[in-house]
Amino acid sequence: MAQAIGVDIGGTGIKAGIVNLETGTLDSDRVRVPTPDGAHPADVVNTVREVLTTLGVAESTLPLGVAFPAIVKHGRTLSAANISKEWVDFEAEKFFEDGLGRDITFVNDADAAGVAEARHGAARDARGLTIMTTLGTGIGSAFLYNGVLVPNTELGHLDRNGESIERWTAYSAMERESLSWEDWSARLQEFYRHVEFLFSPDLFVVGGGVSKHPEKFLPLLDLRTPIVAAVHRNASGIIGAAALAG
């Protein structure tokens, strides 16, 4: 049975699991711990090491994929919206490999989630342009054209009144401002309608923590493009990171 390990590093939590690469499902429990305060590089790597130990795979030779909330290009992180600014223009892949003592596959977290949904989830066999969005601490995005990833899109940083739109529209904004589902969905409507106008996608897939409540907000959106919840919900990053590593 083909397996790989997936680690998904987010603004609030670090999650990991062993993934069955044939089915795109977890062969282990999902381990989750809080992201260390400030998300400084050394603290994050130490926490990932602890998560792998808890999962029982610290010495495993299975392929390991790490999904990270930043633009990732040639192993370097080029942005840091919800983590320490130390990650900007940082040799992150090498830093993780040195800290974990092994080779890894290092990718953007939303891109990993998009790959999971394209291979084993809501976007499987989808034709044309699928846009995956992850609604959590911020807004991540992944573009998949006929199932092929176009990496490092950052729709959460579209401008709205001089700020990244994710500050106003992410799931964290609803929690921070105690918004009703209706009020938050009105913000999502503005975001998705603008993205729809810019890119004319064939399918929207919504992931992130809020994807476990699709009935609360998806019916409130009025779009031309079909919009569905991620099949793997908040495990998409783990599954996609493992898939790309395997």
PDB file of C-alpha atoms in Angstrom:
ATOM      1  CA  MET A   1       0.000   0.000   0.000  1.00  0.00           C
ATOM      2  CA  ALA A   2       1.423   3.384  -1.053  1.00  0.00           C
ATOM      3  CA  GLN A   3       1.554   5.836   1.839  1.00  0.00           C
ATOM      4  CA  ALA A   4       3.075   9.228   2.623  1.00  0.00           C
ATOM      5  CA  ILE A   5       3.046  11.628   5.559  1.00  0.00           C
ATOM      6  CA  GLY A   6       1.353  14.995   5.252  1.00  0.00           C
ATOM      7  CA  VAL A   7       1.900  17.998   7.526  1.00  0.00           C
ATOM      8  CA  ASP A   8      -0.280  21.094   7.192  1.00  0.00           C
ATOM      9  CA  ILE A   9       0.985  24.224   8.955  1.00  0.00           C
ATOM     10  CA  GLY A  10      -1.636  26.900   9.499  1.00  0.00           C
ATOM     11  CA  GLY A  11      -1.891  30.202  11.288  1.00  0.00           C
ATOM     12  CA  THR A  12      -3.538  28.584  14.327  1.00  0.00           C
ATOM     13  CA  GLY A  13      -2.814  24.852  14.101  1.00  0.00           C
ATOM     14  CA  ILE A  14      -0.318  22.302  12.805  1.00  0.00           C
ATOM     15  CA  LYS A  15      -1.939  19.078  11.596  1.00  0.00           C
ATOM     16  CA  ALA A  16      -0.455  15.811  10.374  1.00  0.00           C
ATOM     17  CA  GLY A  17      -1.436  12.312   9.322  1.00  0.00           C
ATOM     18  CA  ILE A  18      -0.422   9.245   7.336  1.00  0.00           C
ATOM     19  CA  VAL A  19      -2.171   9.258   3.960  1.00  0.00           C
ATOM     20  CA  ASN A  20      -3.177   6.370   1.715  1.00  0.00           C
ATOM     21  CA  LEU A  21      -2.054   7.649  -1.682  1.00  0.00           C
ATOM     22  CA  GLU A  22      -4.386   5.360  -3.620  1.00  0.00           C
ATOM     23  CA  THR A  23      -7.579   6.482  -1.902  1.00  0.00           C
ATOM     24  CA  GLY A  24      -6.591   9.937  -0.631  1.00  0.00           C
ATOM     25  CA  THR A  25      -7.747   9.083   2.880  1.00  0.00           C
ATOM     26  CA  LEU A  26      -6.028   9.052   6.258  1.00  0.00           C
ATOM     27  CA  ASP A  27      -4.550   5.744   7.416  1.00  0.00           C
ATOM     28  CA  SER A  28      -3.924   7.242  10.861  1.00  0.00           C
ATOM     29  CA  ASP A  29      -5.567   9.557  13.338  1.00  0.00           C
ATOM     30  CA  ARG A  30      -5.162  13.233  12.525  1.00  0.00           C
ATOM     31  CA  VAL A  31      -2.788  14.850  15.008  1.00  0.00           C
ATOM     32  CA  ARG A  32      -3.295  18.566  15.684  1.00  0.00           C
ATOM     33  CA  VAL A  33      -1.434  20.968  17.965  1.00  0.00           C
ATOM     34  CA  PRO A  34      -1.577  24.779  18.179  1.00  0.00           C
ATOM     35  CA  THR A  35       0.847  26.727  16.025  1.00  0.00           C
ATOM     36  CA  PRO A  36       3.418  28.264  18.408  1.00  0.00           C
ATOM     37  CA  ASP A  37       2.895  31.933  19.240  1.00  0.00           C
ATOM     38  CA  GLY A  38       4.498  34.149  16.625  1.00  0.00           C
ATOM     39  CA  ALA A  39       5.161  31.165  14.320  1.00  0.00           C
ATOM     40  CA  HIS A  40       8.919  31.793  14.350  1.00  0.00           C
ATOM     41  CA  PRO A  41      10.928  29.369  12.180  1.00  0.00           C
ATOM     42  CA  ALA A  42      12.739  27.481  14.940  1.00  0.00           C
ATOM     43  CA  ASP A  43       9.560  27.107  17.005  1.00  0.00           C
ATOM     44  CA  VAL A  44       7.560  25.846  14.028  1.00  0.00           C
ATOM     45  CA  VAL A  45      10.151  23.233  13.082  1.00  0.00           C
ATOM     46  CA  ASN A  46      10.373  22.043  16.691  1.00  0.00           C
ATOM     47  CA  THR A  47       6.589  21.715  16.817  1.00  0.00           C
ATOM     48  CA  VAL A  48       6.512  19.761  13.548  1.00  0.00           C
ATOM     49  CA  ARG A  49       9.117  17.417  14.997  1.00  0.00           C
ATOM     50  CA  GLU A  50       6.905  16.907  18.059  1.00  0.00           C
ATOM     51  CA  VAL A  51       3.863  16.238  15.860  1.00  0.00           C
ATOM     52  CA  LEU A  52       5.761  13.603  13.875  1.00  0.00           C
ATOM     53  CA  THR A  53       6.855  11.969  17.117  1.00  0.00           C
ATOM     54  CA  THR A  54       3.274  11.914  18.385  1.00  0.00           C
ATOM     55  CA  LEU A  55       2.185  10.371  15.089  1.00  0.00           C
ATOM     56  CA  GLY A  56       4.902   7.731  15.481  1.00  0.00           C
ATOM     57  CA  VAL A  57       6.680   8.591  12.228  1.00  0.00           C
ATOM     58  CA  ALA A  58       9.658  10.653  13.390  1.00  0.00           C
ATOM     59  CA  GLU A  59      12.043   7.976  12.046  1.00  0.00           C
ATOM     60  CA  SER A  60       9.834   6.849   9.172  1.00  0.00           C
ATOM     61  CA  THR A  61      11.194   6.576   5.623  1.00  0.00           C
ATOM     62  CA  LEU A  62       7.789   7.344   4.107  1.00  0.00           C
ATOM     63  CA  PRO A  63       7.749  10.408   1.824  1.00  0.00           C
ATOM     64  CA  LEU A  64       6.954  13.588   3.771  1.00  0.00           C
ATOM     65  CA  GLY A  65       5.101  16.590   2.407  1.00  0.00           C
ATOM     66  CA  VAL A  66       4.849  19.875   4.311  1.00  0.00           C
ATOM     67  CA  ALA A  67       2.189  22.452   3.414  1.00  0.00           C
ATOM     68  CA  PHE A  68       2.896  26.016   4.513  1.00  0.00           C
ATOM     69  CA  PRO A  69       0.895  29.296   4.538  1.00  0.00           C
ATOM     70  CA  ALA A  70       3.124  31.363   2.258  1.00  0.00           C
ATOM     71  CA  ILE A  71       4.160  31.793  -1.350  1.00  0.00           C
ATOM     72  CA  VAL A  72       6.658  28.984  -1.945  1.00  0.00           C
ATOM     73  CA  LYS A  73       9.038  29.270  -4.887  1.00  0.00           C
ATOM     74  CA  HIS A  74      12.040  26.992  -5.352  1.00  0.00           C
ATOM     75  CA  GLY A  75      11.954  26.127  -1.652  1.00  0.00           C
ATOM     76  CA  ARG A  76      11.888  29.726  -0.444  1.00  0.00           C
ATOM     77  CA  THR A  77       8.977  31.363   1.351  1.00  0.00           C
ATOM     78  CA  LEU A  78       8.286  34.787  -0.153  1.00  0.00           C
ATOM     79  CA  SER A  79       5.419  36.003   2.016  1.00  0.00           C
ATOM     80  CA  ALA A  80       4.205  35.882   5.626  1.00  0.00           C
ATOM     81  CA  ALA A  81       0.643  37.089   6.091  1.00  0.00           C
ATOM     82  CA  ASN A  82      -0.313  35.250   9.292  1.00  0.00           C
ATOM     83  CA  ILE A  83       3.106  34.105  10.539  1.00  0.00           C
ATOM     84  CA  SER A  84       6.422  35.650  11.569  1.00  0.00           C
ATOM     85  CA  LYS A  85       7.959  38.059   9.055  1.00  0.00           C
ATOM     86  CA  GLU A  86      11.166  36.034   9.455  1.00  0.00           C
ATOM     87  CA  TRP A  87       9.747  33.685   6.814  1.00  0.00           C
ATOM     88  CA  VAL A  88       9.906  36.343   4.081  1.00  0.00           C
ATOM     89  CA  ASP A  89      12.603  35.415   1.508  1.00  0.00           C
ATOM     90  CA  PHE A  90      13.657  32.511   3.704  1.00  0.00           C
ATOM     91  CA  GLU A  91      15.230  29.176   2.658  1.00  0.00           C
ATOM     92  CA  ALA A  92      12.365  27.358   4.330  1.00  0.00           C
ATOM     93  CA  GLU A  93      12.583  23.968   2.621  1.00  0.00           C
ATOM     94  CA  LYS A  94      16.266  23.561   3.527  1.00  0.00           C
ATOM     95  CA  PHE A  95      15.544  24.820   7.054  1.00  0.00           C
ATOM     96  CA  PHE A  96      12.870  22.147   7.526  1.00  0.00           C
ATOM     97  CA  GLU A  97      15.051  19.438   5.994  1.00  0.00           C
ATOM     98  CA  ASP A  98      17.960  20.343   8.282  1.00  0.00           C
ATOM     99  CA  GLY A  99      15.659  20.557  11.311  1.00  0.00           C
ATOM    100  CA  LEU A 100      13.894  17.271  10.606  1.00  0.00           C
ATOM    101  CA  GLY A 101      16.971  15.442   9.315  1.00  0.00           C
ATOM    102  CA  ARG A 102      15.308  14.249   6.105  1.00  0.00           C
ATOM    103  CA  ASP A 103      14.166  15.229   2.626  1.00  0.00           C
ATOM    104  CA  ILE A 104      10.724  16.787   2.302  1.00  0.00           C
ATOM    105  CA  THR A 105       8.390  18.140  -0.367  1.00  0.00           C
ATOM    106  CA  PHE A 106       7.513  21.721   0.566  1.00  0.00           C
ATOM    107  CA  VAL A 107       4.456  23.471  -0.881  1.00  0.00           C
ATOM    108  CA  ASN A 108       1.935  26.253  -0.315  1.00  0.00           C
ATOM    109  CA  ASP A 109      -0.892  25.065   1.928  1.00  0.00           C
ATOM    110  CA  ALA A 110      -3.786  26.074  -0.336  1.00  0.00           C
ATOM    111  CA  ASP A 111      -2.023  24.536  -3.344  1.00  0.00           C
ATOM    112  CA  ALA A 112      -1.765  21.284  -1.381  1.00  0.00           C
ATOM    113  CA  ALA A 113      -5.465  21.442  -0.529  1.00  0.00           C
ATOM    114  CA  GLY A 114      -6.299  22.039  -4.181  1.00  0.00           C
ATOM    115  CA  VAL A 115      -4.298  19.005  -5.283  1.00  0.00           C
ATOM    116  CA  ALA A 116      -6.126  16.852  -2.722  1.00  0.00           C
ATOM    117  CA  GLU A 117      -9.509  17.954  -4.033  1.00  0.00           C
ATOM    118  CA  ALA A 118      -8.448  17.540  -7.680  1.00  0.00           C
ATOM    119  CA  ARG A 119      -7.127  14.025  -7.162  1.00  0.00           C
ATOM    120  CA  HIS A 120      -9.541  12.634  -4.611  1.00  0.00           C
ATOM    121  CA  GLY A 121     -12.260  15.158  -3.843  1.00  0.00           C
ATOM    122  CA  ALA A 122     -14.742  17.727  -5.078  1.00  0.00           C
ATOM    123  CA  ALA A 123     -12.716  18.689  -8.178  1.00  0.00           C
ATOM    124  CA  ARG A 124     -11.884  15.175  -9.341  1.00  0.00           C
ATOM    125  CA  ASP A 125     -12.328  14.909 -13.126  1.00  0.00           C
ATOM    126  CA  ALA A 126     -13.347  18.602 -13.268  1.00  0.00           C
ATOM    127  CA  ARG A 127     -12.625  20.223 -16.617  1.00  0.00           C
ATOM    128  CA  GLY A 128     -11.519  23.794 -17.179  1.00  0.00           C
ATOM    129  CA  LEU A 129     -10.531  26.082 -14.324  1.00  0.00           C
ATOM    130  CA  THR A 130     -11.218  25.061 -10.733  1.00  0.00           C
ATOM    131  CA  ILE A 131     -10.475  27.656  -8.063  1.00  0.00           C
ATOM    132  CA  MET A 132     -10.026  26.245  -4.578  1.00  0.00           C
ATOM    133  CA  THR A 133     -10.268  28.711  -1.697  1.00  0.00           C
ATOM    134  CA  THR A 134      -9.454  27.923   1.915  1.00  0.00           C
ATOM    135  CA  LEU A 135     -11.286  30.074   4.429  1.00  0.00           C
ATOM    136  CA  GLY A 136      -9.558  30.154   7.798  1.00  0.00           C
ATOM    137  CA  THR A 137      -7.132  32.570   9.466  1.00  0.00           C
ATOM    138  CA  GLY A 138      -6.728  34.079   5.991  1.00  0.00           C
ATOM    139  CA  ILE A 139      -7.850  33.106   2.497  1.00  0.00           C
ATOM    140  CA  GLY A 140      -5.668  30.729   0.526  1.00  0.00           C
ATOM    141  CA  SER A 141      -6.260  29.869  -3.113  1.00  0.00           C
ATOM    142  CA  ALA A 142      -5.288  27.232  -5.645  1.00  0.00           C
ATOM    143  CA  PHE A 143      -5.872  27.246  -9.399  1.00  0.00           C
ATOM    144  CA  LEU A 144      -6.219  23.904 -11.168  1.00  0.00           C
ATOM    145  CA  TYR A 145      -6.689  23.754 -14.920  1.00  0.00           C
ATOM    146  CA  ASN A 146      -7.884  20.341 -16.083  1.00  0.00           C
ATOM    147  CA  GLY A 147      -6.475  19.004 -12.824  1.00  0.00           C
ATOM    148  CA  VAL A 148      -3.017  20.598 -13.253  1.00  0.00           C
ATOM    149  CA  LEU A 149      -1.899  22.978 -10.496  1.00  0.00           C
ATOM    150  CA  VAL A 150      -0.918  26.549 -11.351  1.00  0.00           C
ATOM    151  CA  PRO A 151       0.963  27.366  -8.106  1.00  0.00           C
ATOM    152  CA  ASN A 152       1.187  30.395  -5.852  1.00  0.00           C
ATOM    153  CA  THR A 153      -1.995  32.333  -6.487  1.00  0.00           C
ATOM    154  CA  GLU A 154      -2.847  34.687  -3.643  1.00  0.00           C
ATOM    155  CA  LEU A 155      -6.479  35.725  -3.997  1.00  0.00           C
ATOM    156  CA  GLY A 156      -6.674  36.525  -0.293  1.00  0.00           C
ATOM    157  CA  HIS A 157      -4.444  39.507  -0.988  1.00  0.00           C
ATOM    158  CA  LEU A 158      -6.661  41.148  -3.555  1.00  0.00           C
ATOM    159  CA  ASP A 159      -6.978  44.779  -2.494  1.00  0.00           C
ATOM    160  CA  ARG A 160     -10.033  46.089  -0.703  1.00  0.00           C
ATOM    161  CA  ASN A 161      -9.815  49.684   0.516  1.00  0.00           C
ATOM    162  CA  GLY A 162      -6.059  49.460   0.922  1.00  0.00           C
ATOM    163  CA  GLU A 163      -6.063  46.167   2.814  1.00  0.00           C
ATOM    164  CA  SER A 164      -5.893  42.517   1.788  1.00  0.00           C
ATOM    165  CA  ILE A 165      -9.460  41.353   1.311  1.00  0.00           C
ATOM    166  CA  GLU A 166      -8.845  38.350   3.585  1.00  0.00           C
ATOM    167  CA  ARG A 167      -8.720  40.717   6.561  1.00  0.00           C
ATOM    168  CA  TRP A 168     -12.392  41.507   5.891  1.00  0.00           C
ATOM    169  CA  THR A 169     -13.586  38.194   4.447  1.00  0.00           C
ATOM    170  CA  ALA A 170     -11.721  35.255   6.043  1.00  0.00           C
ATOM    171  CA  TYR A 171     -13.462  32.970   8.521  1.00  0.00           C
ATOM    172  CA  SER A 172     -11.386  34.628  11.242  1.00  0.00           C
ATOM    173  CA  ALA A 173     -13.145  37.946  10.438  1.00  0.00           C
ATOM    174  CA  MET A 174     -16.509  36.385  11.219  1.00  0.00           C
ATOM    175  CA  GLU A 175     -15.205  35.117  14.544  1.00  0.00           C
ATOM    176  CA  ARG A 176     -13.342  38.329  15.376  1.00  0.00           C
ATOM    177  CA  GLU A 177     -16.310  40.595  14.624  1.00  0.00           C
ATOM    178  CA  SER A 178     -19.034  38.183  15.822  1.00  0.00           C
ATOM    179  CA  LEU A 179     -20.749  38.339  12.434  1.00  0.00           C
ATOM    180  CA  SER A 180     -23.871  36.371  11.636  1.00  0.00           C
ATOM    181  CA  TRP A 181     -23.670  33.808   8.834  1.00  0.00           C
ATOM    182  CA  GLU A 182     -25.780  36.155   6.717  1.00  0.00           C
ATOM    183  CA  ASP A 183     -23.505  39.155   7.275  1.00  0.00           C
ATOM    184  CA  TRP A 184     -20.379  37.124   6.652  1.00  0.00           C
ATOM    185  CA  SER A 185     -21.865  35.552   3.524  1.00  0.00           C
ATOM    186  CA  ALA A 186     -22.499  39.041   2.136  1.00  0.00           C
ATOM    187  CA  ARG A 187     -18.762  39.638   2.366  1.00  0.00           C
ATOM    188  CA  LEU A 188     -18.057  36.296   0.702  1.00  0.00           C
ATOM    189  CA  GLN A 189     -20.460  37.243  -2.067  1.00  0.00           C
ATOM    190  CA  GLU A 190     -18.396  40.355  -2.837  1.00  0.00           C
ATOM    191  CA  PHE A 191     -15.171  38.346  -2.830  1.00  0.00           C
ATOM    192  CA  TYR A 192     -16.375  35.471  -4.992  1.00  0.00           C
ATOM    193  CA  ARG A 193     -18.239  37.698  -7.449  1.00  0.00           C
ATOM    194  CA  HIS A 194     -15.030  39.687  -8.026  1.00  0.00           C
ATOM    195  CA  VAL A 195     -12.947  36.525  -8.487  1.00  0.00           C
ATOM    196  CA  GLU A 196     -15.601  35.151 -10.818  1.00  0.00           C
ATOM    197  CA  PHE A 197     -15.415  38.324 -12.935  1.00  0.00           C
ATOM    198  CA  LEU A 198     -11.602  38.218 -13.098  1.00  0.00           C
ATOM    199  CA  PHE A 199     -11.108  34.531 -13.959  1.00  0.00           C
ATOM    200  CA  SER A 200     -14.408  33.017 -15.205  1.00  0.00           C
ATOM    201  CA  PRO A 201     -13.830  29.715 -13.393  1.00  0.00           C
ATOM    202  CA  ASP A 202     -15.799  26.533 -14.052  1.00  0.00           C
ATOM    203  CA  LEU A 203     -15.929  25.481 -10.396  1.00  0.00           C
ATOM    204  CA  PHE A 204     -15.284  26.929  -6.940  1.00  0.00           C
ATOM    205  CA  VAL A 205     -14.287  24.544  -4.131  1.00  0.00           C
ATOM    206  CA  VAL A 206     -14.338  25.892  -0.569  1.00  0.00           C
ATOM    207  CA  GLY A 207     -12.034  24.376   2.049  1.00  0.00           C
ATOM    208  CA  GLY A 208     -10.598  25.381   5.402  1.00  0.00           C
ATOM    209  CA  GLY A 209     -12.121  25.048   8.835  1.00  0.00           C
ATOM    210  CA  VAL A 210     -15.483  26.515   7.815  1.00  0.00           C
ATOM    211  CA  SER A 211     -16.013  23.852   5.135  1.00  0.00           C
ATOM    212  CA  LYS A 212     -17.554  21.587   7.771  1.00  0.00           C
ATOM    213  CA  HIS A 213     -20.552  23.977   7.835  1.00  0.00           C
ATOM    214  CA  PRO A 214     -21.354  24.405   4.112  1.00  0.00           C
ATOM    215  CA  GLU A 215     -25.100  24.522   4.708  1.00  0.00           C
ATOM    216  CA  LYS A 216     -24.635  27.710   6.750  1.00  0.00           C
ATOM    217  CA  PHE A 217     -23.259  29.898   3.960  1.00  0.00           C
ATOM    218  CA  LEU A 218     -23.049  28.298   0.498  1.00  0.00           C
ATOM    219  CA  PRO A 219     -26.828  28.562  -0.132  1.00  0.00           C
ATOM    220  CA  LEU A 220     -26.582  32.302   0.619  1.00  0.00           C
ATOM    221  CA  LEU A 221     -24.186  32.935  -2.289  1.00  0.00           C
ATOM    222  CA  ASP A 222     -25.508  33.988  -5.692  1.00  0.00           C
ATOM    223  CA  LEU A 223     -22.926  33.122  -8.350  1.00  0.00           C
ATOM    224  CA  ARG A 224     -22.925  31.888 -11.933  1.00  0.00           C
ATOM    225  CA  THR A 225     -20.182  29.407 -11.073  1.00  0.00           C
ATOM    226  CA  PRO A 226     -21.012  26.208  -9.160  1.00  0.00           C
ATOM    227  CA  ILE A 227     -19.568  26.371  -5.639  1.00  0.00           C
ATOM    228  CA  VAL A 228     -19.156  23.292  -3.438  1.00  0.00           C
ATOM    229  CA  ALA A 229     -17.482  22.342  -0.167  1.00  0.00           C
ATOM    230  CA  ALA A 230     -14.199  20.446  -0.133  1.00  0.00           C
ATOM    231  CA  VAL A 231     -14.737  16.713   0.341  1.00  0.00           C
ATOM    232  CA  HIS A 232     -11.736  16.431   2.651  1.00  0.00           C
ATOM    233  CA  ARG A 233     -12.622  19.624   4.519  1.00  0.00           C
ATOM    234  CA  ASN A 234      -9.813  20.669   6.862  1.00  0.00           C
ATOM    235  CA  ALA A 235      -7.731  17.567   6.052  1.00  0.00           C
ATOM    236  CA  SER A 236      -7.185  18.634   2.433  1.00  0.00           C
ATOM    237  CA  GLY A 237      -3.789  20.212   3.179  1.00  0.00           C
ATOM    238  CA  ILE A 238      -2.501  17.039   4.828  1.00  0.00           C
ATOM    239  CA  ILE A 239      -3.724  14.847   1.990  1.00  0.00           C
ATOM    240  CA  GLY A 240      -2.420  17.134  -0.751  1.00  0.00           C
ATOM    241  CA  ALA A 241       0.999  17.572   0.836  1.00  0.00           C
ATOM    242  CA  ALA A 242       1.335  13.807   1.119  1.00  0.00           C
ATOM    243  CA  ALA A 243       0.132  13.308  -2.464  1.00  0.00           C
ATOM    244  CA  LEU A 244       2.726  15.729  -3.813  1.00  0.00           C
ATOM    245  CA  ALA A 245       5.456  14.046  -1.758  1.00  0.00           C
ATOM    246  CA  GLY A 246       4.478  10.551  -2.815  1.00  0.00           C
TER     247      GLY A 246
END
